[in-house]
mmCIF file of C-alpha atoms and ligand atoms in Angstrom:
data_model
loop_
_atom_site.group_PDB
_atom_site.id
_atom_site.type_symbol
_atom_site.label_atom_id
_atom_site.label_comp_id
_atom_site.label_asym_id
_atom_site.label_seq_id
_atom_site.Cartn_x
_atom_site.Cartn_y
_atom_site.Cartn_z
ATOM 1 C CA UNK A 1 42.524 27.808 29.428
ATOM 2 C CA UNK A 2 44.710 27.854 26.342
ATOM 3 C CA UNK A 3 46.051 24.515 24.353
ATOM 4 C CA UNK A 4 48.407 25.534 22.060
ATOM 5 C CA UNK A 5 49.114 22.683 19.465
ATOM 6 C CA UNK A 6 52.205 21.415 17.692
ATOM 7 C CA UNK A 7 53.504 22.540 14.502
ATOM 8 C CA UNK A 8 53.313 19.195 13.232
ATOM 9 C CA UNK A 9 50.162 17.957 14.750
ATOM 10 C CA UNK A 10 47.889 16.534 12.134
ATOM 11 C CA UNK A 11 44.265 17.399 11.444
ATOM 12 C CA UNK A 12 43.286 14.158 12.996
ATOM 13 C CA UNK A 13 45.033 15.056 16.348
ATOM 14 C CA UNK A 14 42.702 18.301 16.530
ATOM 15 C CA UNK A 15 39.669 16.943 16.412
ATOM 16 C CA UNK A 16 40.537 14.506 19.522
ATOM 17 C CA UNK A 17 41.268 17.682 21.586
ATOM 18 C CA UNK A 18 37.953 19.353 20.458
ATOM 19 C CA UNK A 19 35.748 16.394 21.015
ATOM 20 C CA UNK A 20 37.668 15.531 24.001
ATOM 21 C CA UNK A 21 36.949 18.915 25.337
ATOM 22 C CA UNK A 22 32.893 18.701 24.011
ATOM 23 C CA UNK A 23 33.019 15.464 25.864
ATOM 24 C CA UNK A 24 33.731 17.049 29.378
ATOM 25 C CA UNK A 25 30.949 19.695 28.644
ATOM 26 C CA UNK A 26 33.439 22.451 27.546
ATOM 27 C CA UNK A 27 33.358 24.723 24.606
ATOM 28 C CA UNK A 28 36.238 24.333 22.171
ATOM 29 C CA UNK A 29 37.472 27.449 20.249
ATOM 30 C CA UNK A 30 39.952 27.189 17.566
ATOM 31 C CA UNK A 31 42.558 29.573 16.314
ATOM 32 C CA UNK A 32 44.383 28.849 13.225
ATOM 33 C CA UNK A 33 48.112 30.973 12.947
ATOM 34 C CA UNK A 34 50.800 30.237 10.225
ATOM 35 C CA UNK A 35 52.603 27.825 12.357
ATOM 36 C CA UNK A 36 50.698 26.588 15.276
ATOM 37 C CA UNK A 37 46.845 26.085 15.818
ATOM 38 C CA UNK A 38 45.620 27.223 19.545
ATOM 39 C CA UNK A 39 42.134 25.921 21.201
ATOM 40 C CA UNK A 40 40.487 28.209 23.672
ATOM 41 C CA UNK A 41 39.094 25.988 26.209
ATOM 42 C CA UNK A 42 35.677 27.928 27.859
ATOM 43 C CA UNK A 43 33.715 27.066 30.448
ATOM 44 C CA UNK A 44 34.093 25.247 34.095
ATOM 45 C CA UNK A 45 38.124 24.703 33.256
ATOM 46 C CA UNK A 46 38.775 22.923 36.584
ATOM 47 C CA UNK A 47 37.474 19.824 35.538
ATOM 48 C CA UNK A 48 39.878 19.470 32.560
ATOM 49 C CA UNK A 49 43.375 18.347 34.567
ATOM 50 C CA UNK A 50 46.340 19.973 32.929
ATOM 51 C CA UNK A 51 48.416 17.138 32.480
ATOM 52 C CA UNK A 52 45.817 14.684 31.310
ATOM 53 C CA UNK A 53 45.429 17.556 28.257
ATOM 54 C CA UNK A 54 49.061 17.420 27.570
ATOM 55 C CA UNK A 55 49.139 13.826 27.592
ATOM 56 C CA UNK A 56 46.763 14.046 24.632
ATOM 57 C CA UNK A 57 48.562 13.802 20.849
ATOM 58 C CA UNK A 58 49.486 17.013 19.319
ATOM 59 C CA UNK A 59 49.553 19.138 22.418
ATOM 60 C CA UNK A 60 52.607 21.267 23.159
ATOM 61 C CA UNK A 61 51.257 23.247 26.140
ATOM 62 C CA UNK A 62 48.653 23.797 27.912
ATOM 63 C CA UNK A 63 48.109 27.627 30.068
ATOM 64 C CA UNK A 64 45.752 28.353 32.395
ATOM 65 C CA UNK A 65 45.013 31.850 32.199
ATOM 66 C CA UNK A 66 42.644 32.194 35.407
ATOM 67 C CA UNK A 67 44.403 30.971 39.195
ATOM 68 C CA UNK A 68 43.117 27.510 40.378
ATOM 69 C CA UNK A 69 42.813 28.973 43.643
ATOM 70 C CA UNK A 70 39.588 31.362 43.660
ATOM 71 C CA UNK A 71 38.750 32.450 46.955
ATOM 72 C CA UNK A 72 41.848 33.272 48.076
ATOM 73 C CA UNK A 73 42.726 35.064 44.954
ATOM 74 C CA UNK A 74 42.661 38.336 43.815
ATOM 75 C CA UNK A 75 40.958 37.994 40.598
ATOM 76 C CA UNK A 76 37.714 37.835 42.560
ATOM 77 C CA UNK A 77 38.344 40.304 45.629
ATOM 78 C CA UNK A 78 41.157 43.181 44.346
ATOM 79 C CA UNK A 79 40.881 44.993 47.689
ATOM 80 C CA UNK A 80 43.645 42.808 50.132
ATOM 81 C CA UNK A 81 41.977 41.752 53.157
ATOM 82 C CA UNK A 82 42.838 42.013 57.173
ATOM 83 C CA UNK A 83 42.284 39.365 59.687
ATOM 84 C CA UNK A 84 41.130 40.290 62.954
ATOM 85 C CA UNK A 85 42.892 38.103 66.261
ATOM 86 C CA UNK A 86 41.164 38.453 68.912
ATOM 87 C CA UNK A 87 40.936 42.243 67.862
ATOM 88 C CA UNK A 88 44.513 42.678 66.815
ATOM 89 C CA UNK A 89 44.500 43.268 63.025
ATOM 90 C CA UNK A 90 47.134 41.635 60.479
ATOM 91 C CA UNK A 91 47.014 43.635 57.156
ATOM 92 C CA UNK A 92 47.171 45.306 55.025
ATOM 93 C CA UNK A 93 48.582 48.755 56.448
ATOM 94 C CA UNK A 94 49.895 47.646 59.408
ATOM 95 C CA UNK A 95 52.788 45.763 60.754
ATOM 96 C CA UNK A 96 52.047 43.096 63.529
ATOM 97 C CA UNK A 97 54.571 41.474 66.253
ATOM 98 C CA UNK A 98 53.578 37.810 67.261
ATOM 99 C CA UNK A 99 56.291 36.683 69.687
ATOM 100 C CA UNK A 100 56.847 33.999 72.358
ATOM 101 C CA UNK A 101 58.396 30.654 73.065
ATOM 102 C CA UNK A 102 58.369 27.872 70.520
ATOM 103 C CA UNK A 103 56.914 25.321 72.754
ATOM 104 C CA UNK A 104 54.522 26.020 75.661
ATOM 105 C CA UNK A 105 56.994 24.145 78.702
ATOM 106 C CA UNK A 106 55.528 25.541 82.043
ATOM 107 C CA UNK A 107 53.589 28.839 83.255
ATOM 108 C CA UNK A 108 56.694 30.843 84.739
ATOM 109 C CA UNK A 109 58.207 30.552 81.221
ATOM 110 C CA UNK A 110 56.044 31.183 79.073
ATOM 111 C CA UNK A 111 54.385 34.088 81.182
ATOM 112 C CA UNK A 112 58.238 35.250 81.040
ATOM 113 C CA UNK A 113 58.437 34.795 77.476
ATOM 114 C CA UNK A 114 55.415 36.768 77.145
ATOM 115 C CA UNK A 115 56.161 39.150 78.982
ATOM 116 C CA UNK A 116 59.639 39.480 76.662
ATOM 117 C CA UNK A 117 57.096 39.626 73.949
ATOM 118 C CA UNK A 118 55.144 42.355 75.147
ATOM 119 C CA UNK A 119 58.149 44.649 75.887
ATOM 120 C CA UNK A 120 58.904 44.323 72.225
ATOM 121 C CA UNK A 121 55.754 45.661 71.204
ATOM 122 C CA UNK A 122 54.335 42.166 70.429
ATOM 123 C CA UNK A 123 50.338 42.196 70.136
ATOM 124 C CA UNK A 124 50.111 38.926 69.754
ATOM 125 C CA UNK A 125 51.622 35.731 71.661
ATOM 126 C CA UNK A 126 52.784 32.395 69.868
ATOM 127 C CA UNK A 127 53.320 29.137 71.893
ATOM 128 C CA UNK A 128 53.471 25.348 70.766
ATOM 129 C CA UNK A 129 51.610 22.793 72.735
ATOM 130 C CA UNK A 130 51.259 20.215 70.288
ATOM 131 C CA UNK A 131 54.902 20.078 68.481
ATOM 132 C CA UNK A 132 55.382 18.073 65.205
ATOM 133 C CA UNK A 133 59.049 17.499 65.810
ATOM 134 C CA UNK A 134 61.104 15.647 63.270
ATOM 135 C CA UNK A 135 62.027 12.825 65.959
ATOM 136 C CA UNK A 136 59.793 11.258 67.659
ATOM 137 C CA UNK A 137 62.342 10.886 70.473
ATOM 138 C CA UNK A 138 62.059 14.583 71.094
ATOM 139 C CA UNK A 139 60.019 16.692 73.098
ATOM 140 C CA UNK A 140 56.227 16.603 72.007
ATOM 141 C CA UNK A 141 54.743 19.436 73.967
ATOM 142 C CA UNK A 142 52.491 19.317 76.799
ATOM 143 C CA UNK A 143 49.496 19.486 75.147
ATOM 144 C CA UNK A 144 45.787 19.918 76.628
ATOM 145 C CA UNK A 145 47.845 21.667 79.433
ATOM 146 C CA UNK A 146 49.530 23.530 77.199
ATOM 147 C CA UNK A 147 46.558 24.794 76.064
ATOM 148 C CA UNK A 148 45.486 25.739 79.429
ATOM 149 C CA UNK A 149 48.862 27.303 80.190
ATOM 150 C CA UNK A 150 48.310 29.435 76.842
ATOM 151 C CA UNK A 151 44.498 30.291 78.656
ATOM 152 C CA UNK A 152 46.036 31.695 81.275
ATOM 153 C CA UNK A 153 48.620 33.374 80.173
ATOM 154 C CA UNK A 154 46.426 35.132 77.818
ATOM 155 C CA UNK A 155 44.677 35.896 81.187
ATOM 156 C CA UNK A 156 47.588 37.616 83.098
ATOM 157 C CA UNK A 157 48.690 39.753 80.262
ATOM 158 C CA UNK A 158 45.867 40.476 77.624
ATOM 159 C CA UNK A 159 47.868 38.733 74.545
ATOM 160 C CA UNK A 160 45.193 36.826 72.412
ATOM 161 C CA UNK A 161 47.181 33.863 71.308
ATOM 162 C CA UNK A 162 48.508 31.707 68.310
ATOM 163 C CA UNK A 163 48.953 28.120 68.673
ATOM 164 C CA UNK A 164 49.341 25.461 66.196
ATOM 165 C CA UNK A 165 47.440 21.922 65.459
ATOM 166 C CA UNK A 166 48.711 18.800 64.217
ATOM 167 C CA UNK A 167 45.581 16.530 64.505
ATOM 168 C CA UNK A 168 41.969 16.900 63.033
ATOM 169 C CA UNK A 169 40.674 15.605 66.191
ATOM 170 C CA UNK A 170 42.328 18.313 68.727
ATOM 171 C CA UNK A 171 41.128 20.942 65.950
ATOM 172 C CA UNK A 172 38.092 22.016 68.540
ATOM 173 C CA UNK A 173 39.749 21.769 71.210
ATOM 174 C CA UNK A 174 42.374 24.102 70.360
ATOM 175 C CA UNK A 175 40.429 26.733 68.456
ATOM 176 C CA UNK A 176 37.713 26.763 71.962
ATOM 177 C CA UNK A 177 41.371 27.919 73.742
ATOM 178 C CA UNK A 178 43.391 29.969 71.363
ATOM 179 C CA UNK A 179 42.355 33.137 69.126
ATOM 180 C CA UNK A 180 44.277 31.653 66.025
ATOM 181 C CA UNK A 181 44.991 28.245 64.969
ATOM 182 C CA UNK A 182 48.371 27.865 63.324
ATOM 183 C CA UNK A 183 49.419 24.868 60.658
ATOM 184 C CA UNK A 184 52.783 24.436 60.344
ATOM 185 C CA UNK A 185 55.182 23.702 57.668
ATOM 186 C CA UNK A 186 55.161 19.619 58.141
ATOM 187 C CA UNK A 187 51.312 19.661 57.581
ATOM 188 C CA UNK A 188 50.674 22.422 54.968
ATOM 189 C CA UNK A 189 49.015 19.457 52.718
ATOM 190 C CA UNK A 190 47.458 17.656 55.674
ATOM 191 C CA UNK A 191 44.211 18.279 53.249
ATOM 192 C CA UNK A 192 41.586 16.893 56.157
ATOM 193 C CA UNK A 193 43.615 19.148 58.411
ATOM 194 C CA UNK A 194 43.146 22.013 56.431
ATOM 195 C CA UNK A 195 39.102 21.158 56.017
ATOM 196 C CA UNK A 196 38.965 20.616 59.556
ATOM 197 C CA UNK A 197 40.163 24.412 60.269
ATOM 198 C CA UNK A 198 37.999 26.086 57.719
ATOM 199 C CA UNK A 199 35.380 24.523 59.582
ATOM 200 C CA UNK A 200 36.219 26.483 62.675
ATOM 201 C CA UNK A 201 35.140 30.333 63.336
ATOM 202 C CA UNK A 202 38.642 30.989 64.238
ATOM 203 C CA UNK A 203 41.474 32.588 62.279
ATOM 204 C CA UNK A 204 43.958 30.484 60.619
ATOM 205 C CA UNK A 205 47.916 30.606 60.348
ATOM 206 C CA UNK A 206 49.116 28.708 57.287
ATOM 207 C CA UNK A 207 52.732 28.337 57.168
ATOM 208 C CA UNK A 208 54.236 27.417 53.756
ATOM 209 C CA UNK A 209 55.528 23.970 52.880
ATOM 210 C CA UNK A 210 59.393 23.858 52.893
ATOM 211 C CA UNK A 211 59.031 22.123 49.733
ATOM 212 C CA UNK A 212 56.044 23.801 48.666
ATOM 213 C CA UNK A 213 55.532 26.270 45.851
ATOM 214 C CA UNK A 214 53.504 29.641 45.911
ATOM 215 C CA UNK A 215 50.372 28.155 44.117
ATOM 216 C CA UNK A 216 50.329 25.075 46.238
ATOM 217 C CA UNK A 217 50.162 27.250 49.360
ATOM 218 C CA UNK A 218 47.355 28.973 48.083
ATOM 219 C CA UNK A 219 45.830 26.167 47.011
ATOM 220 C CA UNK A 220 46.222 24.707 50.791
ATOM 221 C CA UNK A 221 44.512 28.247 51.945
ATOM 222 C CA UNK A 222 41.848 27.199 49.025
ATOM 223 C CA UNK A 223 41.128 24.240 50.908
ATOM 224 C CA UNK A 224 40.411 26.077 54.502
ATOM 225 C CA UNK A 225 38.780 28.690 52.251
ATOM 226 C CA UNK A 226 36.161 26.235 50.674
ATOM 227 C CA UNK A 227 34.808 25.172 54.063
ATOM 228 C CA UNK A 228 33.502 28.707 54.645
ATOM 229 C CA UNK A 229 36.650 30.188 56.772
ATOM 230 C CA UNK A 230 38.355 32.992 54.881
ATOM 231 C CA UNK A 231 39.914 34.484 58.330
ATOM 232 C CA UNK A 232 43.544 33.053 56.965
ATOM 233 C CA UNK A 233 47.084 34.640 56.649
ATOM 234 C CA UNK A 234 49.968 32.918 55.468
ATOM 235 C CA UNK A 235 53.408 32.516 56.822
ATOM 236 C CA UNK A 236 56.657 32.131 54.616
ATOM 237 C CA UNK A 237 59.016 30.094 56.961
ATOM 238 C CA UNK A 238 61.841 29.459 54.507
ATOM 239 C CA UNK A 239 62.362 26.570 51.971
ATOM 240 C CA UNK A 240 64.255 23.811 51.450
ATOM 241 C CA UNK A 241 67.018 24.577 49.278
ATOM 242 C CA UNK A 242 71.227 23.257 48.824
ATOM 243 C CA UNK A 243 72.211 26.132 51.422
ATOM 244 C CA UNK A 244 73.234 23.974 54.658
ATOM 245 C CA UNK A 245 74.436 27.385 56.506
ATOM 246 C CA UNK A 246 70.866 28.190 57.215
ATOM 247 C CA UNK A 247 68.133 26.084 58.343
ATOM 248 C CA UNK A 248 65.758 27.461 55.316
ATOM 249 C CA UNK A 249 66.184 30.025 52.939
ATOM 250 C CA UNK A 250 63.754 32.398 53.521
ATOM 251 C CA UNK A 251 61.909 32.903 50.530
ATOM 252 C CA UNK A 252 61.898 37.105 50.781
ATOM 253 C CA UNK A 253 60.324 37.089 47.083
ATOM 254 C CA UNK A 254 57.016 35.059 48.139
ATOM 255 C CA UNK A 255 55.690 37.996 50.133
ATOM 256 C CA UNK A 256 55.232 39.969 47.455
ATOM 257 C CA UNK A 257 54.025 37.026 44.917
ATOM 258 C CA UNK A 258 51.532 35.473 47.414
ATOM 259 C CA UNK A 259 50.521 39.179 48.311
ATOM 260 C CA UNK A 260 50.292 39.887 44.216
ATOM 261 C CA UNK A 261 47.864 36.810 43.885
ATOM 262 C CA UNK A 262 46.037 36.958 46.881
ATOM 263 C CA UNK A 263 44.205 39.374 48.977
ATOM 264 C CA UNK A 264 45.165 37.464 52.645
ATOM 265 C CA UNK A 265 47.856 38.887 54.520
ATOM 266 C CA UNK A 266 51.462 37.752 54.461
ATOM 267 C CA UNK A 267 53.402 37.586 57.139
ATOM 268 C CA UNK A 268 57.546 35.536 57.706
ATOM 269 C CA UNK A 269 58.914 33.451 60.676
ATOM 270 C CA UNK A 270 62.471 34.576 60.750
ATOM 271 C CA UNK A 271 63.105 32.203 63.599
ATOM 272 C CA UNK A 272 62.019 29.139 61.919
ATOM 273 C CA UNK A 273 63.575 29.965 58.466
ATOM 274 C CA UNK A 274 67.131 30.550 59.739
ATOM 275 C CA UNK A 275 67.156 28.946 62.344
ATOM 276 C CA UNK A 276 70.052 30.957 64.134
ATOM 277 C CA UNK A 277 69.032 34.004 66.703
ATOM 278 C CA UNK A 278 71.987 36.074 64.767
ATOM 279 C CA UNK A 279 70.216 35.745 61.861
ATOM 280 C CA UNK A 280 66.262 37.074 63.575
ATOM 281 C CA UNK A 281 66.990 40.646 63.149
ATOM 282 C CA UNK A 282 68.264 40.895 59.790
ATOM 283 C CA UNK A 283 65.513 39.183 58.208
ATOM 284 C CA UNK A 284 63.086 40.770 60.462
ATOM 285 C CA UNK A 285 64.638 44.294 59.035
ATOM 286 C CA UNK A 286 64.386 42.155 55.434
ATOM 287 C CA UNK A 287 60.470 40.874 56.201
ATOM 288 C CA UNK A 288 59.130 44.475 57.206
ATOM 289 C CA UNK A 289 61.141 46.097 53.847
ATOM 290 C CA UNK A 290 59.635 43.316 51.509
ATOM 291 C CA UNK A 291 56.136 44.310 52.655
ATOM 292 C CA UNK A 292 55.461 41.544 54.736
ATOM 293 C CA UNK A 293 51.968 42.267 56.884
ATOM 294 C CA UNK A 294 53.521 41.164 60.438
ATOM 295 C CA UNK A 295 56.771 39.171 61.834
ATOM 296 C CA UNK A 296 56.322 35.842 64.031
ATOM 297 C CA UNK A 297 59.274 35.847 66.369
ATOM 298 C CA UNK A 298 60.311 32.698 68.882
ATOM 299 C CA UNK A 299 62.058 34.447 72.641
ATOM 300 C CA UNK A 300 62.807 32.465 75.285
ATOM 301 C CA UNK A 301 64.399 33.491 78.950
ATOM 302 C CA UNK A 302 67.000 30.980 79.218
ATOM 303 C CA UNK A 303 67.166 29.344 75.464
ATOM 304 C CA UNK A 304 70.105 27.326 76.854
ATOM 305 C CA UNK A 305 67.043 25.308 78.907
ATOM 306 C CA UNK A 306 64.526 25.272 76.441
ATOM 307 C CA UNK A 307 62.927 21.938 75.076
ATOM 308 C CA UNK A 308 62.606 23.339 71.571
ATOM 309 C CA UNK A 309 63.921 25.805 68.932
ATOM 310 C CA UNK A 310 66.527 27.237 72.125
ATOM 311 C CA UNK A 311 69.242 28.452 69.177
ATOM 312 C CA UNK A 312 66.952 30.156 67.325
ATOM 313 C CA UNK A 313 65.141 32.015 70.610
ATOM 314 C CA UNK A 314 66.050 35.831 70.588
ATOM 315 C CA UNK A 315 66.798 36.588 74.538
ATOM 316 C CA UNK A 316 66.307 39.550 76.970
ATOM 317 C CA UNK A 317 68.994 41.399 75.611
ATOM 318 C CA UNK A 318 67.492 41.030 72.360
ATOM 319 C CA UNK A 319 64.217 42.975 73.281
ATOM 320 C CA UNK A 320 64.939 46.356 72.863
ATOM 321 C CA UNK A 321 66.230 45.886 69.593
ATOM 322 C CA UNK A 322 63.737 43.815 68.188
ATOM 323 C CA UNK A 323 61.040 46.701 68.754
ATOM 324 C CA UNK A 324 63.349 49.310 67.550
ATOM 325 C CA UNK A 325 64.172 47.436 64.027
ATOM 326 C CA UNK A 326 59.584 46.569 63.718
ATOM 327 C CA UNK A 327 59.245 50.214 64.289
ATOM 328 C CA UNK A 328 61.890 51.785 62.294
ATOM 329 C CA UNK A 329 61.315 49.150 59.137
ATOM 330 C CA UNK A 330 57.439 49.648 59.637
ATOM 331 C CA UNK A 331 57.618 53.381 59.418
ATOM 332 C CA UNK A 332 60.217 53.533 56.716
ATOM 333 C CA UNK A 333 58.011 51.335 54.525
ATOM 334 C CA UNK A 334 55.073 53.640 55.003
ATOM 335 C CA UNK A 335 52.779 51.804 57.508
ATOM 336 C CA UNK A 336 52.281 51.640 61.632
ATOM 337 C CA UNK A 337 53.050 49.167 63.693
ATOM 338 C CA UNK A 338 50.128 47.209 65.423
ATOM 339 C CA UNK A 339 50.047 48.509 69.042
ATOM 340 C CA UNK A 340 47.859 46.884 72.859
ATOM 341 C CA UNK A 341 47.212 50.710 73.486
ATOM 342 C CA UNK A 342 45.884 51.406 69.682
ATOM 343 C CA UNK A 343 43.146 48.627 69.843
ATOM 344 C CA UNK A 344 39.885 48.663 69.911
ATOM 345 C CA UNK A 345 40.053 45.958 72.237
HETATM 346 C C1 PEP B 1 56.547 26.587 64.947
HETATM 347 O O1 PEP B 1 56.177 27.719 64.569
HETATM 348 O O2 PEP B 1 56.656 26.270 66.130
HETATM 349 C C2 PEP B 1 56.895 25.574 63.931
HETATM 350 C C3 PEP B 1 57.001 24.284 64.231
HETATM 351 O O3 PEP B 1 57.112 26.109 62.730
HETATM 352 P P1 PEP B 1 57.278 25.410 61.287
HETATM 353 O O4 PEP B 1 56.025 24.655 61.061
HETATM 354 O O5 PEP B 1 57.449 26.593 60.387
HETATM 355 O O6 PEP B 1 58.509 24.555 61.365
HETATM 356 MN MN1 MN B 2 59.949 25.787 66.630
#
């Protein structure tokens, strides 16, 4: 960590800084230029806070040269990592299709739905049964049967399957049912949440705060990191942002940034982030070109029914060209799409 003083600080404002430094057990080195005087702070950094440091007299800045986040980062492991799901891998060479319904609402349709999945060349299937919807008026999900629904459906067509938690206490529960735990958006700092999960020997989803930045997403995957479960990709579902055209903006630029400073795969929810089924295929095209390590994708039989997300739900028609575009885009930027007959399952 760097603290880079002002021009005018006085003698008297330095030696705070260095003592208050010594005091916390750091080392203090000081650099004297023409204008400005830098201190090089060495040693365990993370105990100074940043803004208590700038608070101090005499400080102008303060830069962190080494990432907060550690385990996720690359500093420490170069090579980026994969993430197995129940066999399917996401990363780094690949390109992986996770499809299905938004919310888990009976058997028929979500067997339907993942059956719509598979024919796109989906390896994995998504499907809510806890929701954290904005209202609490609207539709919650189903729940413990959900889960079961998502058991058997897993059953009847060989999809391992993604499904998200909203509660510390169902955190068990859902991993014993589910071959990858998924935290949305609304609970991307839900910090006992997040320990909860890296508590689990089950893979974890983390989909990016709409308000969030970069670095506090991967210091949310820090915190499911630091309780020993590593087995995490993240999921850029759009930001909040003045556009009211689009649900989101999807943030195409944090694929490669997140991907930059972390080994874990990267992957975008085009469904979530526009919010519009015209807009699915484009930014799927836009995902796969950015580099992006696999596509989450919501279909749905008869979106005009569904309790959740129906606008957004790509449709039967919409099949054939969903697999076409992950294909095409996957090849064209060098890598092979994840395929059921290509596992070692
Ligand atoms: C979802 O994937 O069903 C979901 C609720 O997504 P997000 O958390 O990105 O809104
Ligand atoms: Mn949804």
């Amino acid at each position: 960590m760097v603290i880079v003083m002002q021009p005018s600080a006085s003698e008297d404002d330095l030696s705070t800084v260095v003592e208050f430094i010594r005091s916390g057990n750091g080392e203090a080195f000081v650099s004297r230029g023409v204008n400005r005087t830098v201190i090089g702070l060495v040693g365990d950094v993370d105990q100074f806070d940043d803004h208590h440091l700038r608070s101090l007299q005499g400080v102008a800045d303060v830069v962190r040269i080494s990432a907060k986040y550690k385990l996720v980062s690359r500093e420490h492991h170069p090579h980026r990592s994969a993430v197995r799901v129940g066999g399917v891998p996401i990363g780094p060479d690949t390109v992986t299709l996770i499809a299905g319904p938004c919310a888990v609402e009976t058997f028929d349709q979500t067997l339907e739905a993942a059956t719509m999945a598979r024919e796109a060349g989906a390896t994995l299937l998504r499907g809510g049964a806890y929701k954290p919807r904005s209202s609490p008026y609207a539709f919650q999900g189903l729940g413990p049967l959900g889960l079961r629904i998502l058991a058997e459906v897993r059953e009847a067509t060989g999809l391992p399957v993604v499904t998200e938690v909203v509660s510390p206490a169902d955190v068990d529960l859902v991993a014993e049912h589910v071959d990858m735990v998924q935290i949305g958006t609304r609970n991307m700092q839900n910090f006992p949440l997040l320990q909860a999960v890296g508590a689990i020997d089950k893979p974890v989803m983390l989909k990016r705060g709409m308000s969030s930045t970069i670095e506090e997403w991967l210091m949310a995957a820090e915190y499911i990191a630091q309780r020993g479960n590593l087995d995490i990709v993240l999921c850029e579902r759009g930001i909040r942002t003045f556009e009211t055209e689009t649900r989101n903006t999807l943030d195409v630029s944090a694929v490669p940034v997140a991907q930059q400073l972390s080994h874990l795969p990267v992957i975008i929810d085009p469904s979530h982030s526009g919010g519009r089924r015209d807009l699915v295929l484009p930014l799927t095209r836009a995902a796969i070109a950015v580099g992006a390590d696999g596509v989450i994708v919501d279909v749905h039989a008869t979106p005009e029914t569904a309790l959740c997300d129906g606008p957004q739900a790509l449709v039967h028609a919409d099949i054939p060209l969903l697999a076409a575009a992950v294909e095409a885009f996957a090849t064209a930027s060098g890598r092979t799409m994840v395929r059921t007959d290509r596992l070692a399952v």
